[in-house]
Amino acid sequence: LVKETEIQYASSGIRYLITNADAVIEPTPYKERRIEFIGDSITCGYGIGGNPGVPFSTEYESADDAYAVLCARELDADYQLVSFSGIGVISRFVEPERDEPLTDVLISSLYSKIDAVLCKRMSLPASRWEFHKFRPQVIVVNLGTNDASYTRGIREREEQFCQKYAEFLRIVHTENPQAEIVCTLGVMDNQLMPEVRRAAKMLTETSFPVLVHEEQKMRPDEPLGCDKHPSAKVHRRMAESLRIFLLKHTVFGRK
């Protein structure tokens, strides 16, 4: 079973399985390669099935067709997604007329919890995610597109983003000390790419290595999805570019 849309639009789960009395149920063994993606609407596949003239609905969202899952499939890797449309490090997406950050749901509040959004919706305490259950060798972080709607080239805000971005990467590393971290950004907006590089350089020099893969920005001749998001064609291009990078620079290419 695959739920193609994200948690903020609907929730689903399995309550129980009914089997024959003599049935044996065993978990599928993990593949040799395991990868985790942390991101926003791009990772969710927001608008991938639509076009700029179509209002977004969940009909046009499919994480299963987005770059992250495509890349994992090409690498023959088990994958895990932690993604939420509009999310950021210091602010969710904000409209141009708003000058304050939107901080009700940020990646730091979701990452270490089990279904934090659903728990908030149902007024339930969120349990801590059990990181030992899925140990990726590589973690790809694709954040900063929505933060740029708030930072807007203002230096103080960019400094805040860099600091909080580095803090979040430290959390990711603490919870997954075995994983190589790859930061990527740029297909929709690359304003904060210098800050991503700065945070990665600082951590590499002082704490643990962080790799950076800059995505090629969408070209004028490439088709768009809903709300100027990447189309299926762009996602395929992103997946291939990332696959090549991971095979060249991470453990996936050393085995």
PDB file of C-alpha atoms in Angstrom:
ATOM      1  CA  LEU A   1       0.000   0.000   0.000  1.00  0.00           C
ATOM      2  CA  VAL A   2       1.331   3.441  -0.938  1.00  0.00           C
ATOM      3  CA  LYS A   3      -0.218   6.719   0.221  1.00  0.00           C
ATOM      4  CA  GLU A   4       0.905   9.232  -2.373  1.00  0.00           C
ATOM      5  CA  THR A   5      -0.135  12.387  -0.513  1.00  0.00           C
ATOM      6  CA  GLU A   6       1.201  13.998   2.641  1.00  0.00           C
ATOM      7  CA  ILE A   7       0.018  14.059   6.237  1.00  0.00           C
ATOM      8  CA  GLN A   8      -1.363  17.608   6.277  1.00  0.00           C
ATOM      9  CA  TYR A   9      -4.092  16.682   3.785  1.00  0.00           C
ATOM     10  CA  ALA A  10      -5.165  13.297   5.167  1.00  0.00           C
ATOM     11  CA  SER A  11      -4.026  10.447   7.372  1.00  0.00           C
ATOM     12  CA  SER A  12      -4.130   6.713   6.823  1.00  0.00           C
ATOM     13  CA  GLY A  13      -2.939   3.635   8.632  1.00  0.00           C
ATOM     14  CA  ILE A  14      -3.404  -0.077   9.197  1.00  0.00           C
ATOM     15  CA  ARG A  15      -5.246  -1.021  12.393  1.00  0.00           C
ATOM     16  CA  TYR A  16      -4.854  -4.781  12.122  1.00  0.00           C
ATOM     17  CA  LEU A  17      -4.372  -7.699   9.724  1.00  0.00           C
ATOM     18  CA  ILE A  18      -6.623 -10.763   9.576  1.00  0.00           C
ATOM     19  CA  THR A  19      -4.885 -13.981   8.550  1.00  0.00           C
ATOM     20  CA  ASN A  20      -5.375 -17.712   8.603  1.00  0.00           C
ATOM     21  CA  ALA A  21      -4.468 -19.343  11.904  1.00  0.00           C
ATOM     22  CA  ASP A  22      -1.315 -20.929  10.518  1.00  0.00           C
ATOM     23  CA  ALA A  23      -0.105 -17.849   8.627  1.00  0.00           C
ATOM     24  CA  VAL A  24       3.410 -16.600   9.272  1.00  0.00           C
ATOM     25  CA  ILE A  25       3.914 -12.840   8.934  1.00  0.00           C
ATOM     26  CA  GLU A  26       7.489 -11.635   8.684  1.00  0.00           C
ATOM     27  CA  PRO A  27       8.837  -8.174   7.853  1.00  0.00           C
ATOM     28  CA  THR A  28      10.437  -7.748   4.461  1.00  0.00           C
ATOM     29  CA  PRO A  29      14.214  -7.610   4.927  1.00  0.00           C
ATOM     30  CA  TYR A  30      15.772  -4.206   4.308  1.00  0.00           C
ATOM     31  CA  LYS A  31      17.766  -3.717   1.144  1.00  0.00           C
ATOM     32  CA  GLU A  32      21.506  -3.205   1.373  1.00  0.00           C
ATOM     33  CA  ARG A  33      21.118   0.490   0.567  1.00  0.00           C
ATOM     34  CA  ARG A  34      18.916   2.724   2.723  1.00  0.00           C
ATOM     35  CA  ILE A  35      18.295   6.446   2.227  1.00  0.00           C
ATOM     36  CA  GLU A  36      16.260   9.141   3.963  1.00  0.00           C
ATOM     37  CA  PHE A  37      14.968  12.369   2.436  1.00  0.00           C
ATOM     38  CA  ILE A  38      14.026  15.433   4.496  1.00  0.00           C
ATOM     39  CA  GLY A  39      12.214  18.134   2.575  1.00  0.00           C
ATOM     40  CA  ASP A  40       9.243  20.264   1.654  1.00  0.00           C
ATOM     41  CA  SER A  41       6.629  20.281  -1.119  1.00  0.00           C
ATOM     42  CA  ILE A  42       9.228  19.361  -3.727  1.00  0.00           C
ATOM     43  CA  THR A  43       9.986  16.118  -1.908  1.00  0.00           C
ATOM     44  CA  CYS A  44       6.227  15.558  -1.440  1.00  0.00           C
ATOM     45  CA  GLY A  45       5.650  15.745  -5.194  1.00  0.00           C
ATOM     46  CA  TYR A  46       3.296  18.710  -4.771  1.00  0.00           C
ATOM     47  CA  GLY A  47       1.576  19.637  -8.029  1.00  0.00           C
ATOM     48  CA  ILE A  48       3.540  17.089 -10.038  1.00  0.00           C
ATOM     49  CA  GLY A  49       0.500  15.891 -11.968  1.00  0.00           C
ATOM     50  CA  GLY A  50      -0.930  19.321 -12.763  1.00  0.00           C
ATOM     51  CA  ASN A  51       0.088  22.481 -14.586  1.00  0.00           C
ATOM     52  CA  PRO A  52       0.185  26.231 -13.820  1.00  0.00           C
ATOM     53  CA  GLY A  53      -3.421  26.638 -14.972  1.00  0.00           C
ATOM     54  CA  VAL A  54      -4.811  24.039 -12.571  1.00  0.00           C
ATOM     55  CA  PRO A  55      -5.504  24.811  -8.878  1.00  0.00           C
ATOM     56  CA  PHE A  56      -3.691  22.391  -6.594  1.00  0.00           C
ATOM     57  CA  SER A  57      -5.535  19.451  -5.096  1.00  0.00           C
ATOM     58  CA  THR A  58      -4.285  16.123  -3.780  1.00  0.00           C
ATOM     59  CA  GLU A  59      -5.195  14.666  -7.169  1.00  0.00           C
ATOM     60  CA  TYR A  60      -2.021  16.335  -8.437  1.00  0.00           C
ATOM     61  CA  GLU A  61       0.342  15.283  -5.637  1.00  0.00           C
ATOM     62  CA  SER A  62       2.465  12.134  -5.753  1.00  0.00           C
ATOM     63  CA  ALA A  63       5.573  11.529  -3.691  1.00  0.00           C
ATOM     64  CA  ASP A  64       5.803   8.218  -5.524  1.00  0.00           C
ATOM     65  CA  ASP A  65       6.611  10.085  -8.760  1.00  0.00           C
ATOM     66  CA  ALA A  66       8.876  12.735  -7.209  1.00  0.00           C
ATOM     67  CA  TYR A  67      12.667  12.932  -7.399  1.00  0.00           C
ATOM     68  CA  ALA A  68      13.326  11.340  -3.998  1.00  0.00           C
ATOM     69  CA  VAL A  69      11.478   8.088  -4.597  1.00  0.00           C
ATOM     70  CA  LEU A  70      12.649   7.945  -8.218  1.00  0.00           C
ATOM     71  CA  CYS A  71      16.253   8.322  -7.082  1.00  0.00           C
ATOM     72  CA  ALA A  72      15.861   5.664  -4.390  1.00  0.00           C
ATOM     73  CA  ARG A  73      14.398   3.235  -6.900  1.00  0.00           C
ATOM     74  CA  GLU A  74      17.255   3.800  -9.330  1.00  0.00           C
ATOM     75  CA  LEU A  75      19.709   3.142  -6.509  1.00  0.00           C
ATOM     76  CA  ASP A  76      17.744   0.042  -5.461  1.00  0.00           C
ATOM     77  CA  ALA A  77      17.505   1.531  -1.970  1.00  0.00           C
ATOM     78  CA  ASP A  78      14.862   1.385   0.729  1.00  0.00           C
ATOM     79  CA  TYR A  79      13.771   4.926   1.498  1.00  0.00           C
ATOM     80  CA  GLN A  80      12.069   7.044   4.112  1.00  0.00           C
ATOM     81  CA  LEU A  81      10.562  10.507   3.560  1.00  0.00           C
ATOM     82  CA  VAL A  82      10.154  13.236   6.172  1.00  0.00           C
ATOM     83  CA  SER A  83       8.483  15.955   4.120  1.00  0.00           C
ATOM     84  CA  PHE A  84       5.731  18.552   4.458  1.00  0.00           C
ATOM     85  CA  SER A  85       4.642  21.155   1.914  1.00  0.00           C
ATOM     86  CA  GLY A  86       5.432  24.732   2.867  1.00  0.00           C
ATOM     87  CA  ILE A  87       7.796  23.760   5.669  1.00  0.00           C
ATOM     88  CA  GLY A  88      11.088  25.433   6.423  1.00  0.00           C
ATOM     89  CA  VAL A  89      13.864  25.780   8.954  1.00  0.00           C
ATOM     90  CA  ILE A  90      12.960  29.209  10.371  1.00  0.00           C
ATOM     91  CA  SER A  91       9.706  29.898   8.532  1.00  0.00           C
ATOM     92  CA  ARG A  92       7.062  28.206   6.478  1.00  0.00           C
ATOM     93  CA  PHE A  93       6.169  29.807   3.151  1.00  0.00           C
ATOM     94  CA  VAL A  94       4.816  33.333   3.643  1.00  0.00           C
ATOM     95  CA  GLU A  95       3.093  35.605   1.156  1.00  0.00           C
ATOM     96  CA  PRO A  96       4.935  38.791   0.064  1.00  0.00           C
ATOM     97  CA  GLU A  97       2.630  41.052   2.081  1.00  0.00           C
ATOM     98  CA  ARG A  98       3.509  39.262   5.349  1.00  0.00           C
ATOM     99  CA  ASP A  99       6.686  40.389   7.106  1.00  0.00           C
ATOM    100  CA  GLU A 100       6.683  37.960  10.036  1.00  0.00           C
ATOM    101  CA  PRO A 101       7.844  34.342   9.890  1.00  0.00           C
ATOM    102  CA  LEU A 102       5.288  31.547  10.034  1.00  0.00           C
ATOM    103  CA  THR A 103       6.554  29.135  12.669  1.00  0.00           C
ATOM    104  CA  ASP A 104       3.599  26.919  13.591  1.00  0.00           C
ATOM    105  CA  VAL A 105       5.150  23.892  11.845  1.00  0.00           C
ATOM    106  CA  LEU A 106       8.913  23.799  11.297  1.00  0.00           C
ATOM    107  CA  ILE A 107      11.087  20.825  10.392  1.00  0.00           C
ATOM    108  CA  SER A 108      12.718  20.725  13.843  1.00  0.00           C
ATOM    109  CA  SER A 109       9.307  20.126  15.444  1.00  0.00           C
ATOM    110  CA  LEU A 110       8.490  17.214  13.123  1.00  0.00           C
ATOM    111  CA  TYR A 111      11.703  15.310  12.629  1.00  0.00           C
ATOM    112  CA  SER A 112      12.064  13.539  15.973  1.00  0.00           C
ATOM    113  CA  LYS A 113       8.369  12.759  16.456  1.00  0.00           C
ATOM    114  CA  ILE A 114       5.967  10.069  15.247  1.00  0.00           C
ATOM    115  CA  ASP A 115       3.185  11.695  13.230  1.00  0.00           C
ATOM    116  CA  ALA A 116       3.448  15.023  15.069  1.00  0.00           C
ATOM    117  CA  VAL A 117       0.934  16.724  12.763  1.00  0.00           C
ATOM    118  CA  LEU A 118      -1.738  14.062  13.295  1.00  0.00           C
ATOM    119  CA  CYS A 119      -1.134  14.125  17.051  1.00  0.00           C
ATOM    120  CA  LYS A 120      -1.524  17.911  17.074  1.00  0.00           C
ATOM    121  CA  ARG A 121      -4.717  17.620  15.037  1.00  0.00           C
ATOM    122  CA  MET A 122      -6.155  15.128  17.544  1.00  0.00           C
ATOM    123  CA  SER A 123      -4.750  16.900  20.642  1.00  0.00           C
ATOM    124  CA  LEU A 124      -2.575  13.911  21.502  1.00  0.00           C
ATOM    125  CA  PRO A 125       1.020  13.891  22.763  1.00  0.00           C
ATOM    126  CA  ALA A 126       3.486  12.960  20.039  1.00  0.00           C
ATOM    127  CA  SER A 127       5.800  10.045  20.774  1.00  0.00           C
ATOM    128  CA  ARG A 128       9.471  10.081  19.935  1.00  0.00           C
ATOM    129  CA  TRP A 129      10.476   8.464  16.644  1.00  0.00           C
ATOM    130  CA  GLU A 130      12.525   5.286  17.115  1.00  0.00           C
ATOM    131  CA  PHE A 131      15.519   6.031  14.932  1.00  0.00           C
ATOM    132  CA  HIS A 132      17.055   2.591  15.425  1.00  0.00           C
ATOM    133  CA  LYS A 133      14.272   1.022  13.349  1.00  0.00           C
ATOM    134  CA  PHE A 134      15.557   2.536  10.097  1.00  0.00           C
ATOM    135  CA  ARG A 135      19.246   3.288   9.758  1.00  0.00           C
ATOM    136  CA  PRO A 136      19.996   5.069   6.456  1.00  0.00           C
ATOM    137  CA  GLN A 137      23.519   5.236   5.109  1.00  0.00           C
ATOM    138  CA  VAL A 138      22.712   8.541   3.371  1.00  0.00           C
ATOM    139  CA  ILE A 139      20.359  11.381   4.346  1.00  0.00           C
ATOM    140  CA  VAL A 140      19.412  14.033   1.777  1.00  0.00           C
ATOM    141  CA  VAL A 141      18.197  17.378   3.158  1.00  0.00           C
ATOM    142  CA  ASN A 142      16.267  19.599   0.736  1.00  0.00           C
ATOM    143  CA  LEU A 143      15.204  22.674   2.723  1.00  0.00           C
ATOM    144  CA  GLY A 144      15.398  26.439   2.239  1.00  0.00           C
ATOM    145  CA  THR A 145      12.967  27.116  -0.600  1.00  0.00           C
ATOM    146  CA  ASN A 146      10.188  28.245   1.747  1.00  0.00           C
ATOM    147  CA  ASP A 147      12.535  30.046   4.127  1.00  0.00           C
ATOM    148  CA  ALA A 148      13.562  32.282   1.216  1.00  0.00           C
ATOM    149  CA  SER A 149      10.012  33.654   1.062  1.00  0.00           C
ATOM    150  CA  TYR A 150      10.754  35.153   4.486  1.00  0.00           C
ATOM    151  CA  THR A 151      14.499  35.933   4.364  1.00  0.00           C
ATOM    152  CA  ARG A 152      14.165  37.996   1.129  1.00  0.00           C
ATOM    153  CA  GLY A 153      17.846  38.869   0.983  1.00  0.00           C
ATOM    154  CA  ILE A 154      17.793  40.476   4.454  1.00  0.00           C
ATOM    155  CA  ARG A 155      21.168  39.670   5.988  1.00  0.00           C
ATOM    156  CA  GLU A 156      19.990  39.208   9.584  1.00  0.00           C
ATOM    157  CA  ARG A 157      17.381  36.691   8.448  1.00  0.00           C
ATOM    158  CA  GLU A 158      19.883  34.844   6.283  1.00  0.00           C
ATOM    159  CA  GLU A 159      22.247  34.608   9.262  1.00  0.00           C
ATOM    160  CA  GLN A 160      19.414  33.186  11.351  1.00  0.00           C
ATOM    161  CA  PHE A 161      18.657  30.632   8.650  1.00  0.00           C
ATOM    162  CA  CYS A 162      22.304  29.545   8.455  1.00  0.00           C
ATOM    163  CA  GLN A 163      22.512  29.117  12.223  1.00  0.00           C
ATOM    164  CA  LYS A 164      19.246  27.171  12.537  1.00  0.00           C
ATOM    165  CA  TYR A 165      20.022  25.089   9.452  1.00  0.00           C
ATOM    166  CA  ALA A 166      23.330  24.028  11.011  1.00  0.00           C
ATOM    167  CA  GLU A 167      21.548  23.281  14.295  1.00  0.00           C
ATOM    168  CA  PHE A 168      19.083  21.044  12.491  1.00  0.00           C
ATOM    169  CA  LEU A 169      21.885  19.195  10.704  1.00  0.00           C
ATOM    170  CA  ARG A 170      23.443  18.554  14.113  1.00  0.00           C
ATOM    171  CA  ILE A 171      20.158  16.985  15.239  1.00  0.00           C
ATOM    172  CA  VAL A 172      20.079  14.811  12.129  1.00  0.00           C
ATOM    173  CA  HIS A 173      23.667  13.718  12.736  1.00  0.00           C
ATOM    174  CA  THR A 174      23.075  13.022  16.438  1.00  0.00           C
ATOM    175  CA  GLU A 175      20.104  10.784  15.642  1.00  0.00           C
ATOM    176  CA  ASN A 176      21.868   9.134  12.692  1.00  0.00           C
ATOM    177  CA  PRO A 177      25.608   9.148  13.424  1.00  0.00           C
ATOM    178  CA  GLN A 178      26.192   6.426  10.830  1.00  0.00           C
ATOM    179  CA  ALA A 179      24.726   8.428   7.927  1.00  0.00           C
ATOM    180  CA  GLU A 180      26.407  10.683   5.393  1.00  0.00           C
ATOM    181  CA  ILE A 181      24.475  13.949   5.045  1.00  0.00           C
ATOM    182  CA  VAL A 182      23.903  15.576   1.660  1.00  0.00           C
ATOM    183  CA  CYS A 183      22.340  19.044   1.444  1.00  0.00           C
ATOM    184  CA  THR A 184      20.589  20.021  -1.765  1.00  0.00           C
ATOM    185  CA  LEU A 185      18.611  23.048  -2.926  1.00  0.00           C
ATOM    186  CA  GLY A 186      17.896  25.159  -5.971  1.00  0.00           C
ATOM    187  CA  VAL A 187      15.343  23.712  -8.367  1.00  0.00           C
ATOM    188  CA  MET A 188      12.689  26.346  -7.518  1.00  0.00           C
ATOM    189  CA  ASP A 189      14.734  28.954  -5.641  1.00  0.00           C
ATOM    190  CA  ASN A 190      18.452  29.103  -4.855  1.00  0.00           C
ATOM    191  CA  GLN A 191      18.599  32.334  -2.824  1.00  0.00           C
ATOM    192  CA  LEU A 192      19.744  30.526   0.311  1.00  0.00           C
ATOM    193  CA  MET A 193      22.254  28.238  -1.387  1.00  0.00           C
ATOM    194  CA  PRO A 194      25.205  30.331  -0.105  1.00  0.00           C
ATOM    195  CA  GLU A 195      23.918  29.881   3.453  1.00  0.00           C
ATOM    196  CA  VAL A 196      23.492  26.141   2.938  1.00  0.00           C
ATOM    197  CA  ARG A 197      27.090  25.957   1.716  1.00  0.00           C
ATOM    198  CA  ARG A 198      28.283  28.074   4.635  1.00  0.00           C
ATOM    199  CA  ALA A 199      26.558  25.853   7.189  1.00  0.00           C
ATOM    200  CA  ALA A 200      27.917  22.719   5.509  1.00  0.00           C
ATOM    201  CA  LYS A 201      31.459  24.137   5.431  1.00  0.00           C
ATOM    202  CA  MET A 202      31.294  25.164   9.085  1.00  0.00           C
ATOM    203  CA  LEU A 203      30.127  21.709  10.202  1.00  0.00           C
ATOM    204  CA  THR A 204      32.631  19.913   7.969  1.00  0.00           C
ATOM    205  CA  GLU A 205      35.478  21.921   9.475  1.00  0.00           C
ATOM    206  CA  THR A 206      34.359  21.620  13.105  1.00  0.00           C
ATOM    207  CA  SER A 207      32.137  18.576  13.626  1.00  0.00           C
ATOM    208  CA  PHE A 208      31.240  16.118  10.854  1.00  0.00           C
ATOM    209  CA  PRO A 209      31.344  16.093   7.038  1.00  0.00           C
ATOM    210  CA  VAL A 210      28.402  17.519   5.098  1.00  0.00           C
ATOM    211  CA  LEU A 211      28.176  17.273   1.308  1.00  0.00           C
ATOM    212  CA  VAL A 212      26.376  19.799  -0.920  1.00  0.00           C
ATOM    213  CA  HIS A 213      24.615  19.106  -4.212  1.00  0.00           C
ATOM    214  CA  GLU A 214      23.204  22.201  -5.929  1.00  0.00           C
ATOM    215  CA  GLU A 215      20.177  21.455  -8.064  1.00  0.00           C
ATOM    216  CA  GLN A 216      19.863  23.036 -11.480  1.00  0.00           C
ATOM    217  CA  LYS A 217      17.121  25.649 -11.389  1.00  0.00           C
ATOM    218  CA  MET A 218      14.066  24.987 -13.543  1.00  0.00           C
ATOM    219  CA  ARG A 219      14.584  26.244 -17.080  1.00  0.00           C
ATOM    220  CA  PRO A 220      12.043  28.380 -18.973  1.00  0.00           C
ATOM    221  CA  ASP A 221      11.562  25.596 -21.531  1.00  0.00           C
ATOM    222  CA  GLU A 222      10.697  22.974 -18.889  1.00  0.00           C
ATOM    223  CA  PRO A 223       7.034  22.252 -18.058  1.00  0.00           C
ATOM    224  CA  LEU A 224       5.684  23.244 -14.651  1.00  0.00           C
ATOM    225  CA  GLY A 225       3.278  21.620 -12.233  1.00  0.00           C
ATOM    226  CA  CYS A 226       0.746  23.392 -10.025  1.00  0.00           C
ATOM    227  CA  ASP A 227       1.821  26.654  -8.357  1.00  0.00           C
ATOM    228  CA  LYS A 228       5.103  26.780 -10.311  1.00  0.00           C
ATOM    229  CA  HIS A 229       6.306  23.510  -8.795  1.00  0.00           C
ATOM    230  CA  PRO A 230       8.436  20.996 -10.696  1.00  0.00           C
ATOM    231  CA  SER A 231       6.662  18.802 -13.215  1.00  0.00           C
ATOM    232  CA  ALA A 232       7.220  15.067 -13.567  1.00  0.00           C
ATOM    233  CA  LYS A 233       9.825  15.789 -16.239  1.00  0.00           C
ATOM    234  CA  VAL A 234      11.806  18.067 -13.921  1.00  0.00           C
ATOM    235  CA  HIS A 235      11.596  15.527 -11.103  1.00  0.00           C
ATOM    236  CA  ARG A 236      13.070  12.869 -13.375  1.00  0.00           C
ATOM    237  CA  ARG A 237      15.942  15.190 -14.229  1.00  0.00           C
ATOM    238  CA  MET A 238      16.492  15.938 -10.523  1.00  0.00           C
ATOM    239  CA  ALA A 239      16.473  12.247  -9.633  1.00  0.00           C
ATOM    240  CA  GLU A 240      19.093  11.405 -12.227  1.00  0.00           C
ATOM    241  CA  SER A 241      21.356  14.294 -11.218  1.00  0.00           C
ATOM    242  CA  LEU A 242      21.136  13.309  -7.556  1.00  0.00           C
ATOM    243  CA  ARG A 243      21.702   9.627  -8.334  1.00  0.00           C
ATOM    244  CA  ILE A 244      24.926  10.447 -10.176  1.00  0.00           C
ATOM    245  CA  PHE A 245      26.091  12.670  -7.304  1.00  0.00           C
ATOM    246  CA  LEU A 246      25.382  10.037  -4.648  1.00  0.00           C
ATOM    247  CA  LEU A 247      27.199   7.321  -6.580  1.00  0.00           C
ATOM    248  CA  LYS A 248      30.201   9.599  -7.035  1.00  0.00           C
ATOM    249  CA  HIS A 249      30.470  11.114  -3.564  1.00  0.00           C
ATOM    250  CA  THR A 250      28.839   8.817  -0.974  1.00  0.00           C
ATOM    251  CA  VAL A 251      29.043   5.281   0.355  1.00  0.00           C
ATOM    252  CA  PHE A 252      26.630   4.174  -2.373  1.00  0.00           C
ATOM    253  CA  GLY A 253      29.464   4.463  -4.865  1.00  0.00           C
ATOM    254  CA  ARG A 254      32.013   2.794  -2.629  1.00  0.00           C
ATOM    255  CA  LYS A 255      30.224  -0.541  -2.378  1.00  0.00           C
TER     256      LYS A 255
END
